[in-house]
PDB file of C-alpha atoms and ligand atoms in Angstrom:
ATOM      1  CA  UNK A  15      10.594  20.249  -6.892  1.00 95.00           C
ATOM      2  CA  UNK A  16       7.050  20.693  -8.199  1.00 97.00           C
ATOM      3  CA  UNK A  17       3.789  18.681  -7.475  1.00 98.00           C
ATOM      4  CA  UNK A  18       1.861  19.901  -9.938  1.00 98.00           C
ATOM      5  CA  UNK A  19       1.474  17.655 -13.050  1.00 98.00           C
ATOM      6  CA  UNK A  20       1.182  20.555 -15.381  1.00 98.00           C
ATOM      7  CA  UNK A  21       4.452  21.714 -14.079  1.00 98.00           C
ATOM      8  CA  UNK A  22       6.306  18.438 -14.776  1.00 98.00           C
ATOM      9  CA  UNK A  23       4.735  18.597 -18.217  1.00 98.00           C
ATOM     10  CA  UNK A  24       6.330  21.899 -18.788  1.00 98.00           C
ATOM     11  CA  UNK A  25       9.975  21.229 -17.243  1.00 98.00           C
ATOM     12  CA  UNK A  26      10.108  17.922 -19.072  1.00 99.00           C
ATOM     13  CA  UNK A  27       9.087  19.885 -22.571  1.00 98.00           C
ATOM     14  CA  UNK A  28      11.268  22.662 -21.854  1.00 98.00           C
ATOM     15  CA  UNK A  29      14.449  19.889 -21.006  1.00 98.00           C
ATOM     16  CA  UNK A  30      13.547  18.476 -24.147  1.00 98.00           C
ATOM     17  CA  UNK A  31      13.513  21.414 -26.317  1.00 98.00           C
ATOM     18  CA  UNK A  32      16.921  21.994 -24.921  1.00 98.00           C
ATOM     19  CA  UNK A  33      18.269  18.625 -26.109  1.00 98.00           C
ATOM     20  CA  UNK A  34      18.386  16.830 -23.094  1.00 98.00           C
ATOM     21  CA  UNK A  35      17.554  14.165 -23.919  1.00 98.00           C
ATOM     22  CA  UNK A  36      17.165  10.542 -23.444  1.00 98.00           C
ATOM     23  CA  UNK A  37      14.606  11.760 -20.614  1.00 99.00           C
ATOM     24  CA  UNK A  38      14.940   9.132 -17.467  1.00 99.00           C
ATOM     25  CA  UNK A  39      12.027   8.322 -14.905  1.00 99.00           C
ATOM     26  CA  UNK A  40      12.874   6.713 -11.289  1.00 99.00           C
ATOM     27  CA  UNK A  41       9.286   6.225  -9.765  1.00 99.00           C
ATOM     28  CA  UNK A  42       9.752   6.259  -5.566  1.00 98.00           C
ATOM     29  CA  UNK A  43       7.795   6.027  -2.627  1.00 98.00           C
ATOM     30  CA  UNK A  44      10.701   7.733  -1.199  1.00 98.00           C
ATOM     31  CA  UNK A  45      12.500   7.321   2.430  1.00 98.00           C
ATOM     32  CA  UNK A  46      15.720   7.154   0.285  1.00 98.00           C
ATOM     33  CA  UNK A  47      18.791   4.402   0.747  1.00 98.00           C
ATOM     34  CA  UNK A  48      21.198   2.654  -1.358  1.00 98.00           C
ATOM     35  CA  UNK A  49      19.022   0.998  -3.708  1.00 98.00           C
ATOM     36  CA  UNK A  50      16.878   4.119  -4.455  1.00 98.00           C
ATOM     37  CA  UNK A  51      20.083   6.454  -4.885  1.00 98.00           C
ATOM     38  CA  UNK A  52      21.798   3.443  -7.445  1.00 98.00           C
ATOM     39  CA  UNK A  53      18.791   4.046  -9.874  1.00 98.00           C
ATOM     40  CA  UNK A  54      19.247   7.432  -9.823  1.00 99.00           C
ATOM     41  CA  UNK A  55      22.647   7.333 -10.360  1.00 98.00           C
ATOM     42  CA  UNK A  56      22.298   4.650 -13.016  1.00 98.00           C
ATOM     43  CA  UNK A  57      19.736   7.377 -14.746  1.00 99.00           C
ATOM     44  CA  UNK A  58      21.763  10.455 -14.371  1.00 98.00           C
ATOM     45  CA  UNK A  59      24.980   7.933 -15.943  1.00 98.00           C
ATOM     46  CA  UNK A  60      22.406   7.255 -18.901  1.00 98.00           C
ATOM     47  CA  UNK A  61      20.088  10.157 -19.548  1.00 99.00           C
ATOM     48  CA  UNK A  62      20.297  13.951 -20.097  1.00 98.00           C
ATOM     49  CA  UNK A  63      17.202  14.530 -17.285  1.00 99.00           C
ATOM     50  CA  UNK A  64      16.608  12.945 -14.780  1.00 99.00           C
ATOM     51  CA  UNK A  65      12.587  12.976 -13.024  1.00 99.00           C
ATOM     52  CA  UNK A  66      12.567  11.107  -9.685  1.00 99.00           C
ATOM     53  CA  UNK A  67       8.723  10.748  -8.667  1.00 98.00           C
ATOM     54  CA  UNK A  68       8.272  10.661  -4.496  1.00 98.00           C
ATOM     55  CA  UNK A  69       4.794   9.439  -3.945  1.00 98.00           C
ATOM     56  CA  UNK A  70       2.829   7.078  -1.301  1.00 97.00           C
ATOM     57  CA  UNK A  71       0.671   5.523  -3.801  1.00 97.00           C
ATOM     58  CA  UNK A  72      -2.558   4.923  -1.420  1.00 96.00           C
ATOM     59  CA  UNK A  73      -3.908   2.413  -3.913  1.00 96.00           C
ATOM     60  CA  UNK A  74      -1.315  -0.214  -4.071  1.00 96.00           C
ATOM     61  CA  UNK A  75      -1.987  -0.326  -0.327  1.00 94.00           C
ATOM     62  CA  UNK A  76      -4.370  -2.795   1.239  1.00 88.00           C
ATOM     63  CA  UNK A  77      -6.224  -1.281   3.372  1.00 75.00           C
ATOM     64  CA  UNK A  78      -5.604  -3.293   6.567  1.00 71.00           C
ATOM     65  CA  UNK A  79      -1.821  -2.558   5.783  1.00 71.00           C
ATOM     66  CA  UNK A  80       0.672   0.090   6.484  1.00 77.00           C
ATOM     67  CA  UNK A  81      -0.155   2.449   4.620  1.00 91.00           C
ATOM     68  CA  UNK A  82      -0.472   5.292   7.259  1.00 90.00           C
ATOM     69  CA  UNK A  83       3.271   3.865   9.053  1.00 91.00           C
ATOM     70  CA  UNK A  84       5.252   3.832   5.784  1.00 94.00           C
ATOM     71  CA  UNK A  85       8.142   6.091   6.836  1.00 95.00           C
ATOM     72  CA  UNK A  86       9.030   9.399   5.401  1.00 96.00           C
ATOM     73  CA  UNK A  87      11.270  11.879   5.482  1.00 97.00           C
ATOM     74  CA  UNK A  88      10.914  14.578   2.544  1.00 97.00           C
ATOM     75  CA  UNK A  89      13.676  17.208   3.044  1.00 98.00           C
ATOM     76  CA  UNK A  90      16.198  14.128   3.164  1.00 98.00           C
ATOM     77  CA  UNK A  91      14.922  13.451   0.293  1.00 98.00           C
ATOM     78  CA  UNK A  92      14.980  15.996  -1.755  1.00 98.00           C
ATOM     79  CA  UNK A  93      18.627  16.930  -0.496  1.00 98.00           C
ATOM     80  CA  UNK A  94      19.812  13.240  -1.438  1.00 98.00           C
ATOM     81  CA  UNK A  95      17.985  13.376  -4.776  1.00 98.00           C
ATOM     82  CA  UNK A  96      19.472  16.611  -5.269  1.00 98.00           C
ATOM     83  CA  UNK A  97      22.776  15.246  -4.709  1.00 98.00           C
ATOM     84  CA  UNK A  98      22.229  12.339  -7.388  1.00 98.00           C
ATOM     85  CA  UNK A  99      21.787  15.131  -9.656  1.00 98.00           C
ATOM     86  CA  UNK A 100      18.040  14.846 -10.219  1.00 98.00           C
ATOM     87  CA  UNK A 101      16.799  17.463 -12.726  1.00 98.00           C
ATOM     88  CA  UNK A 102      13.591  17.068 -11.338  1.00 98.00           C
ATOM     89  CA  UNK A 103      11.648  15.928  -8.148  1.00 98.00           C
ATOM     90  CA  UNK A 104       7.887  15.022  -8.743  1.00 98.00           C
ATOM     91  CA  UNK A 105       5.846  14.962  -5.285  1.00 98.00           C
ATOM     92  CA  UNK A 106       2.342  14.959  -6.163  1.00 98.00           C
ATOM     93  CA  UNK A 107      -0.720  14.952  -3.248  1.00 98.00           C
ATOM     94  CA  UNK A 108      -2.914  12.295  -3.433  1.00 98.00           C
ATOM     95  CA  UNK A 109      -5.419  14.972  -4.414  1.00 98.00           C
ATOM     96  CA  UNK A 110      -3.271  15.732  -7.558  1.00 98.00           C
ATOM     97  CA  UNK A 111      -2.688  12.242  -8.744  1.00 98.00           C
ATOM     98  CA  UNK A 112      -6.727  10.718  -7.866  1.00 98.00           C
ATOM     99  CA  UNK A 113      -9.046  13.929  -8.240  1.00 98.00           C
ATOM    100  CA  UNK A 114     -12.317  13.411  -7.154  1.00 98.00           C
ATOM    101  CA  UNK A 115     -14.198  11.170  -9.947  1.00 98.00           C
ATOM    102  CA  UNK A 116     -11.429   8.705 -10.729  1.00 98.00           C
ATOM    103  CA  UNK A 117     -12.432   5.682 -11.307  1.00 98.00           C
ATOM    104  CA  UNK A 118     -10.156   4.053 -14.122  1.00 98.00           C
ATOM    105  CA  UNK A 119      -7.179   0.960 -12.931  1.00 98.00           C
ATOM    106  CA  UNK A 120      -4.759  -0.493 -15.177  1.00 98.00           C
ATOM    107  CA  UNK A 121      -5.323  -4.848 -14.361  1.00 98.00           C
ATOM    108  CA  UNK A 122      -2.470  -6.406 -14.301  1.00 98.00           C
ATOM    109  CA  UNK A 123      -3.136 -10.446 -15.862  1.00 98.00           C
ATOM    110  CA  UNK A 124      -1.753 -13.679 -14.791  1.00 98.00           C
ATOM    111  CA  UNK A 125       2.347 -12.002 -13.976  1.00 98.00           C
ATOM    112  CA  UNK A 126       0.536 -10.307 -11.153  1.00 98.00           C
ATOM    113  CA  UNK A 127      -1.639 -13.368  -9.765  1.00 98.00           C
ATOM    114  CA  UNK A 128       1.488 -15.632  -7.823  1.00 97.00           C
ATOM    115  CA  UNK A 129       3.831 -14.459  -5.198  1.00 98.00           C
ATOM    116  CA  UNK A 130       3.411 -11.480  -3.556  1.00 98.00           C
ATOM    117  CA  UNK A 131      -0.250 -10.648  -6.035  1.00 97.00           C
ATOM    118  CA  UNK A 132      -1.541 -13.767  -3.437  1.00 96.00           C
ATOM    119  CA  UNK A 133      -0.964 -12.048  -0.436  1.00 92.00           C
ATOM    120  CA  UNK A 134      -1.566  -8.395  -1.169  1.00 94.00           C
ATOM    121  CA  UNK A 135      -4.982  -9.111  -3.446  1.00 95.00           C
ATOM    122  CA  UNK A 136      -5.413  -5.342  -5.375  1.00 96.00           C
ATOM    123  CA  UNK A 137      -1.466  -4.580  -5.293  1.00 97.00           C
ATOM    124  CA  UNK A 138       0.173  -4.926  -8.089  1.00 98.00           C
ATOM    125  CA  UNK A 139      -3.549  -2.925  -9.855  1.00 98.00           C
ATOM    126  CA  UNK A 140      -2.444  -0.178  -7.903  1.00 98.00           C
ATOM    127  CA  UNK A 141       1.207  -0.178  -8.821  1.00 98.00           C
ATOM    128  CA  UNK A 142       0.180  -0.538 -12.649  1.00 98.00           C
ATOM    129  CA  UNK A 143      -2.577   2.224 -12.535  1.00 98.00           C
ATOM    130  CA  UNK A 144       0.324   4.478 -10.810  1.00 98.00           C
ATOM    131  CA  UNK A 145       3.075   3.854 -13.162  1.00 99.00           C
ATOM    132  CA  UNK A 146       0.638   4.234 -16.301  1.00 99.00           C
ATOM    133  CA  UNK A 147      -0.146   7.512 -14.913  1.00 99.00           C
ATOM    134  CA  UNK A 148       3.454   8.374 -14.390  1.00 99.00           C
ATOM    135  CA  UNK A 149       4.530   7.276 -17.299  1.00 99.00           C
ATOM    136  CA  UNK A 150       1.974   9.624 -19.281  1.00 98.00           C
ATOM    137  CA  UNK A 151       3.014  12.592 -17.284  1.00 99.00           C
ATOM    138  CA  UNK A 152       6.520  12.621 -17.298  1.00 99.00           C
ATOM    139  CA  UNK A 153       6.733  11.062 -20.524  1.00 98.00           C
ATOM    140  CA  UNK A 154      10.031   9.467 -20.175  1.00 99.00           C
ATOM    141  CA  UNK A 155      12.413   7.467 -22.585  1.00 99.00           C
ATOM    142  CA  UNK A 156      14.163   5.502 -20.406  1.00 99.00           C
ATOM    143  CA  UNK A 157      12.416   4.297 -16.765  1.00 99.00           C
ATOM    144  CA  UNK A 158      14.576   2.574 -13.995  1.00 99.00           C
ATOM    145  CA  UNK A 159      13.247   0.015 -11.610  1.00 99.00           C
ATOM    146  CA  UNK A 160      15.123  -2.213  -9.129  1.00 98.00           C
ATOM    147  CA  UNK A 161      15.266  -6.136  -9.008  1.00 98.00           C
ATOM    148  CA  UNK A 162      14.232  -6.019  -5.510  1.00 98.00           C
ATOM    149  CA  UNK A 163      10.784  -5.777  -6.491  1.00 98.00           C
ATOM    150  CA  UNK A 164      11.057  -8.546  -9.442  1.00 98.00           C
ATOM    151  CA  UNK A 165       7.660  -9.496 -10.234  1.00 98.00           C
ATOM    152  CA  UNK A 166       6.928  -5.255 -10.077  1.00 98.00           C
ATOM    153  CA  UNK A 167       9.322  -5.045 -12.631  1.00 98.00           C
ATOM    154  CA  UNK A 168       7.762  -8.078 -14.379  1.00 98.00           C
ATOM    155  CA  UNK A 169       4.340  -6.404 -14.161  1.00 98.00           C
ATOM    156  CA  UNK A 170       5.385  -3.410 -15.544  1.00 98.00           C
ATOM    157  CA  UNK A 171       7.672  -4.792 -18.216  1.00 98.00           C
ATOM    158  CA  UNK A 172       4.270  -6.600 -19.495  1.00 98.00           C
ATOM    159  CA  UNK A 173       1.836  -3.327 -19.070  1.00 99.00           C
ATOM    160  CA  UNK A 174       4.610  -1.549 -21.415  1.00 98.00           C
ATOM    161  CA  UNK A 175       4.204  -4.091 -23.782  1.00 98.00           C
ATOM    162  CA  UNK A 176       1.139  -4.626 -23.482  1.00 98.00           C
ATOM    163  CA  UNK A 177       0.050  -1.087 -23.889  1.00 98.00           C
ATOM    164  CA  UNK A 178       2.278   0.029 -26.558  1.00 98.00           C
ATOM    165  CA  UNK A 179       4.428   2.449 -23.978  1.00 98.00           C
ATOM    166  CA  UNK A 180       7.717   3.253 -25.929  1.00 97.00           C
ATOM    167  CA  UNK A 181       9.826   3.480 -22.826  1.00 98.00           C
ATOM    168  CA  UNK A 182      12.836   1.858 -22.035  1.00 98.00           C
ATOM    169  CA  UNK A 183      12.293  -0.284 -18.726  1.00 98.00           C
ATOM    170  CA  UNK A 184      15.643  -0.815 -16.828  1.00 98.00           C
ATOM    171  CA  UNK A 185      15.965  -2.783 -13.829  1.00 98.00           C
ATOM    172  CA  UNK A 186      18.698  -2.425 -11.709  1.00 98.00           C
ATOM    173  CA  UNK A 187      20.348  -4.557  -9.261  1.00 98.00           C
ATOM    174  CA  UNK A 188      19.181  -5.430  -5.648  1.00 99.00           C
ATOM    175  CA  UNK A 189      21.303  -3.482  -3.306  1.00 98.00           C
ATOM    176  CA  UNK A 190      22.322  -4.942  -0.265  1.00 98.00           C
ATOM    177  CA  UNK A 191      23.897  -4.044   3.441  1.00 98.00           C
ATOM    178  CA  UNK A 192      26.815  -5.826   4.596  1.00 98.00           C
ATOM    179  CA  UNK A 193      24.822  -9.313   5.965  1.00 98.00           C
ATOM    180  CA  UNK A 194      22.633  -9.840   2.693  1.00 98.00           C
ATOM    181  CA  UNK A 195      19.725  -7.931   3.796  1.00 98.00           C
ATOM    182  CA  UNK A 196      18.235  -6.520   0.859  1.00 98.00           C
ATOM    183  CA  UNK A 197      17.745  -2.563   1.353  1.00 98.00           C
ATOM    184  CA  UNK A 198      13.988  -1.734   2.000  1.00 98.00           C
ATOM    185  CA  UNK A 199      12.415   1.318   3.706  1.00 95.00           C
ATOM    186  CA  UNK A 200      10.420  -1.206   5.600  1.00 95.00           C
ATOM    187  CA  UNK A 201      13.610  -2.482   7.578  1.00 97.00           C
ATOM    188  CA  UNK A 202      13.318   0.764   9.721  1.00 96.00           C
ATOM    189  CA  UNK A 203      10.290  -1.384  11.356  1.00 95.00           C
ATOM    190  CA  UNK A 204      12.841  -3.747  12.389  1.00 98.00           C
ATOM    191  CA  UNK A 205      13.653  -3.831  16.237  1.00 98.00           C
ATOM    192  CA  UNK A 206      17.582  -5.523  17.035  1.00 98.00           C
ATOM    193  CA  UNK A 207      16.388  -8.568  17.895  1.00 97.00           C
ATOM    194  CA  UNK A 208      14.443  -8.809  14.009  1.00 98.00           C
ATOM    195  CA  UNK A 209      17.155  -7.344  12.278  1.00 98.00           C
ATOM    196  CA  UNK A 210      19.460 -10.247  12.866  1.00 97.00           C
ATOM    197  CA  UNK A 211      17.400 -12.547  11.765  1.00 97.00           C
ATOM    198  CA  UNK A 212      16.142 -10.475   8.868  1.00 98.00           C
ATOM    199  CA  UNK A 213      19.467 -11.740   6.630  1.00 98.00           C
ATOM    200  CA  UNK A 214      17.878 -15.653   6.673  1.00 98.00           C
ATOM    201  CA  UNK A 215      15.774 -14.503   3.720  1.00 98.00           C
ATOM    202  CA  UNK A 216      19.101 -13.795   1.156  1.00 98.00           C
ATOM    203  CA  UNK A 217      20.516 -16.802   3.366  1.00 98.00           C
ATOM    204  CA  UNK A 218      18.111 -19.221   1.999  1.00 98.00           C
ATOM    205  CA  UNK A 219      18.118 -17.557  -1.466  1.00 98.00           C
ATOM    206  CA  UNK A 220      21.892 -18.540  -1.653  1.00 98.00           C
ATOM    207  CA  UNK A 221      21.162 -21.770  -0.108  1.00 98.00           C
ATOM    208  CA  UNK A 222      18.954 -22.692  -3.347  1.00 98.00           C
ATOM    209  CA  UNK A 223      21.677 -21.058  -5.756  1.00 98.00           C
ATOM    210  CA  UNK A 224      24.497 -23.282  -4.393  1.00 98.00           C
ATOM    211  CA  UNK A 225      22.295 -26.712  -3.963  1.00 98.00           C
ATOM    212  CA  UNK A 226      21.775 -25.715  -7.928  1.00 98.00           C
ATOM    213  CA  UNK A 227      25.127 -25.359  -8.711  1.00 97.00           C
ATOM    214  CA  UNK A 228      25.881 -28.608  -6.642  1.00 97.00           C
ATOM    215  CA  UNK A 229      23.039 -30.372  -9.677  1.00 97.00           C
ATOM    216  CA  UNK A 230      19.713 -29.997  -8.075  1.00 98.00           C
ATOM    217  CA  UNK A 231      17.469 -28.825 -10.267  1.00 98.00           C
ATOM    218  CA  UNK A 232      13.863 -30.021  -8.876  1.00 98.00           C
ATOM    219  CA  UNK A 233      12.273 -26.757  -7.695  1.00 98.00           C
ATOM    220  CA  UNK A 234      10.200 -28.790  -4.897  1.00 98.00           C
ATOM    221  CA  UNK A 235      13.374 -29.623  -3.584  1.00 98.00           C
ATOM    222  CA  UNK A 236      15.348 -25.949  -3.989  1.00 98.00           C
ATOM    223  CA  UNK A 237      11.842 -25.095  -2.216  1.00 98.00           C
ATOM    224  CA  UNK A 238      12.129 -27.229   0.522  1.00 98.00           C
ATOM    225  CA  UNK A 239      16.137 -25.814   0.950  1.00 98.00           C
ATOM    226  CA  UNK A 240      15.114 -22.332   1.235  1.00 98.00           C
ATOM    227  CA  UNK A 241      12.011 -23.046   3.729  1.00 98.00           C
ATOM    228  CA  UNK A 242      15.065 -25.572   5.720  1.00 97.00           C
ATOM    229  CA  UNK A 243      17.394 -22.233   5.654  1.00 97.00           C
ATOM    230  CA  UNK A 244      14.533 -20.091   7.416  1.00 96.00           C
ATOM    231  CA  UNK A 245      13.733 -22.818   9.557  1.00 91.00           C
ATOM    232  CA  UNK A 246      11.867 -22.653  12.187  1.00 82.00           C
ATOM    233  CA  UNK A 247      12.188 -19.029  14.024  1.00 84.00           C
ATOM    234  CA  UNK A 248       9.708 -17.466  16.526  1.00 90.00           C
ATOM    235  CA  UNK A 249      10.644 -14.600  15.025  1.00 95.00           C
ATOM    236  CA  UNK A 250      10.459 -15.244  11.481  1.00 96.00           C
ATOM    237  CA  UNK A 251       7.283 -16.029   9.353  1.00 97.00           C
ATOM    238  CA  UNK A 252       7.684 -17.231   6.144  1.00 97.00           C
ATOM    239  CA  UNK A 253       4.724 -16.631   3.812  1.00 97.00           C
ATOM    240  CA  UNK A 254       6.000 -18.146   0.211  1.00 98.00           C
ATOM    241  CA  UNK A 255       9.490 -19.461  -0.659  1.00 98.00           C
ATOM    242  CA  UNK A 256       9.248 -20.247  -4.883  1.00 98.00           C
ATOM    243  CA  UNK A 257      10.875 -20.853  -7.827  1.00 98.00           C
ATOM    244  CA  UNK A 258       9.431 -18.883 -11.007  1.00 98.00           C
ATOM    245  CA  UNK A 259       9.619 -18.189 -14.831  1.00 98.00           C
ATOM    246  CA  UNK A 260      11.706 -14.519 -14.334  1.00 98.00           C
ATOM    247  CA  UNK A 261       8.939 -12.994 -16.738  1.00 98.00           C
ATOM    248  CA  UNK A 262       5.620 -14.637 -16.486  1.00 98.00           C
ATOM    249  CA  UNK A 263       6.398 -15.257 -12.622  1.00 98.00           C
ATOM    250  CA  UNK A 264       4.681 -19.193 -13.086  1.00 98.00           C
ATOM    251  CA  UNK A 265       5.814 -21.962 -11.031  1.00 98.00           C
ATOM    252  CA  UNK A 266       8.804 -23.956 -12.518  1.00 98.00           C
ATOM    253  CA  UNK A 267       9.288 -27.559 -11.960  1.00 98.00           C
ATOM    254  CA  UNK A 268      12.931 -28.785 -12.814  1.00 98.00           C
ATOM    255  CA  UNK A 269      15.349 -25.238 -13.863  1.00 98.00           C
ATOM    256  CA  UNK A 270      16.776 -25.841 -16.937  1.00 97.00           C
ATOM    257  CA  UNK A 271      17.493 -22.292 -17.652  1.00 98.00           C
ATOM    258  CA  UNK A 272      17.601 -18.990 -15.097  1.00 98.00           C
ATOM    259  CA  UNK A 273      14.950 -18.990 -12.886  1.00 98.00           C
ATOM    260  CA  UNK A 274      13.689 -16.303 -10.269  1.00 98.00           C
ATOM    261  CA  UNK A 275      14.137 -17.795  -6.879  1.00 99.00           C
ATOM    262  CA  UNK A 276      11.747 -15.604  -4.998  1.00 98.00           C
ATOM    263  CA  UNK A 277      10.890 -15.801  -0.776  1.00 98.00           C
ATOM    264  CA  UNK A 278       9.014 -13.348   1.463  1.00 98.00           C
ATOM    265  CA  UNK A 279       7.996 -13.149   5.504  1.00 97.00           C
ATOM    266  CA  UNK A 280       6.940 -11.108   8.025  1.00 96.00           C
ATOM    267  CA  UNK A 281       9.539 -10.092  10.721  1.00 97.00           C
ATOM    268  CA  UNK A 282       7.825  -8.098  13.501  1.00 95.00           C
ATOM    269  CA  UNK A 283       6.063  -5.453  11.744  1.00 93.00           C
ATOM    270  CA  UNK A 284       7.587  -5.388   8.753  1.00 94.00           C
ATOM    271  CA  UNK A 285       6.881  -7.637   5.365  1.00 95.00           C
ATOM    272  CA  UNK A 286      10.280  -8.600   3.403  1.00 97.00           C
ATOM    273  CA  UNK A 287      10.808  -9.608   0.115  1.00 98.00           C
ATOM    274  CA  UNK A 288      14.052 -10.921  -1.489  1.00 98.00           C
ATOM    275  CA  UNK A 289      14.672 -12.951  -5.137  1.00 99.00           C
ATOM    276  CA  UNK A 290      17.535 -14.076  -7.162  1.00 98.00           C
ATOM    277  CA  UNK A 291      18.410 -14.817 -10.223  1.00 98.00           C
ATOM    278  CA  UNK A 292      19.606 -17.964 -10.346  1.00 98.00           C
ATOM    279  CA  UNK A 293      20.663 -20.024 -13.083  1.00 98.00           C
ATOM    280  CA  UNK A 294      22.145 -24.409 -13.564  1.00 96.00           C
ATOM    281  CA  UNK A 295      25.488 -25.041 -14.543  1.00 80.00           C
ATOM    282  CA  UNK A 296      26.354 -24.592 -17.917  1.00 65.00           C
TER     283      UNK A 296
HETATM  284  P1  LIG B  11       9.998   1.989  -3.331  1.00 56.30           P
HETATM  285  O1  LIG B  11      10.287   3.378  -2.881  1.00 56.30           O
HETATM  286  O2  LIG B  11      10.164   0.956  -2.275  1.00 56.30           O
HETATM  287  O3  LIG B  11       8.698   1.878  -4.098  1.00 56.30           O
HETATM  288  O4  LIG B  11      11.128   1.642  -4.406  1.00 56.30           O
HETATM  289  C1  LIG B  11      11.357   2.458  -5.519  1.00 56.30           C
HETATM  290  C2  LIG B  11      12.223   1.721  -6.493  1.00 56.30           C
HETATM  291  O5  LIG B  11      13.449   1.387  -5.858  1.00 56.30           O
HETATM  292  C3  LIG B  11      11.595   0.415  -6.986  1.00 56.30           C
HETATM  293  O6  LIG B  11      11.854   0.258  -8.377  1.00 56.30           O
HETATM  294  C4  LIG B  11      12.324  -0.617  -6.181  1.00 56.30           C
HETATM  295  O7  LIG B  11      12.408  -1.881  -6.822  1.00 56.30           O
HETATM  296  C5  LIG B  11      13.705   0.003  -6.057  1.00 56.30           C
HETATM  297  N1  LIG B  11      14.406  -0.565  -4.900  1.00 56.30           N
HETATM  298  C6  LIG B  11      13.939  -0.687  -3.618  1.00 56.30           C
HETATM  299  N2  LIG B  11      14.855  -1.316  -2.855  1.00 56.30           N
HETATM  300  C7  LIG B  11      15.915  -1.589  -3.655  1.00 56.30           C
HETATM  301  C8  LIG B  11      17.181  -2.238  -3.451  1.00 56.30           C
HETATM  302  N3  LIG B  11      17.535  -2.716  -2.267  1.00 56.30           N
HETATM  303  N4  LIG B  11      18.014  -2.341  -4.501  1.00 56.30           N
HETATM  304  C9  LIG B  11      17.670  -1.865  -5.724  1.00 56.30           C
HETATM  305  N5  LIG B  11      16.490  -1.246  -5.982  1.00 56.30           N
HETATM  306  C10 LIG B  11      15.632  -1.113  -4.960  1.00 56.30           C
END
């Protein structure tokens, strides 16, 4: 474990003058479960080191948001990172990553404006200033990211082109519990009573897959089937339910080709996201 960006530089030379090599990056916020432990076990499968970054990235936070609640839990961490087989944990302060004087952002464009860049105005500027700074200290080959966050992986995909990064950028499947629920830190917010209603989001996500594979293919209407699913629940406030281009993120009108379905909501405290792939019949 190190949180000194010199000493990553160093570790990561050192790996590579030993040969191993492809060098993988897994950029967390930490507060580990499933879906943070299957990208590290994708990179250990697929690399010869493995850096797993653990940092509460204050700027990707608005500032009426939760930043100060996000949960943590470090020396869980580290022991479940460790048991991945991470080469390497990187947990920088925030006095390491934005010394006094910073004052440079990578801007997302127009992937970052829909969805959740609507509702969390400054986000996805944060995330991209973050990664671009991870990405030049570790200096990875390969870096994993999960579907879960689809229009983060979007954003970043397009930053890495768009700024001539040569790194690999794999995303990885959303993992799920049992119901559907997509695995997020934020469900620890969750009290009982939110937590079973907290599968409706993958519910209506499904709901739109199957009413495509049953021939409709007018977004308004898959819309309108996912906003049904949710329904009306005290509990439950939904804040966008869409259908997308999976790499610019722009509204799509009939799906003649895969298509992000993509929904989010407040439950109690927390702020969900969920998306799927889906795709008409051949
Ligand atoms: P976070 O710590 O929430 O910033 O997430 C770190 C990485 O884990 C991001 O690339 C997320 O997309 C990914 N991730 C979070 N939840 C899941 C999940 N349920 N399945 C797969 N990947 C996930």
């Amino acid at each position: 474990m190190t949180g000194t960006i010199a000493a990553v530089r160093e570790q990561v030379a050192q790996a590579r003058d030993r040969g191993q090599v492809p060098v993988g990056l897994v950029p967390t916020m930490g507060y580990f479960h499933e879906g943070h432990l299957s990208l590290m076990r994708k990179a250990r499968e697929e690399c010869g080191f493995v850096v797993v970054s653990i940092y509460v990235n204050p700027i990707q936070f608005d500032p009426a948001e939760d930043l100060k609640t996000y949960p943590s839990d470090f020396d869980r961490d580290l022991k479940l990172a460790s048991a991945e087989g991470a080469d390497l944990v990187f947990h920088p302060s925030d006095k390491e990553m934005y010394p006094e004087g910073f004052d440079t952002h990578v801007e997302p464009g127009s992937v970052a404006e829909g969805l959740c860049g609507q509702a969390r105005p400054g986000h996805f500027r944060g995330v991209a200033t973050i990664v671009a700074k991870l990405f030049n200290i570790v200096g990875p080959d390969r870096a994993y990211f999960g579907q879960k966050d689809a229009q983060q992986a979007a954003v970043i995909r397009r930053m890495a082109a768009d700024l001539d990064f040569s790194i690999d950028i794999r995303v990885c499947p959303t993992v799920r519990e049992d119901d559907g629920l997509a695995m997020s830190s934020r469900n620890t917010f969750l009290v009982d009573e939110e937590r079973a209603q907290a599968p409706l989001l993958y519910q209506a996500l499904t709901a739109a897959r199957d009413a495509l594979a049953r021939g409709e293919t007018n977004a308004s209407k898959l819309r309108r089937i996912m906003r049904r699913t949710i329904g009306q629940n005290y509990l439950v406030e939904l804040e966008y339910a869409r259908i997308v281009d999976p790499v610019t993120m722009e509204p799509v009108a009939r799906v003649d080709r895969e298509v992000l379905a993509a929904v989010a909501a407040r439950i109690g405290r927390a702020r969900l996201i969920d998306n799927l792939l889906i795709s008409p019949e051949e």
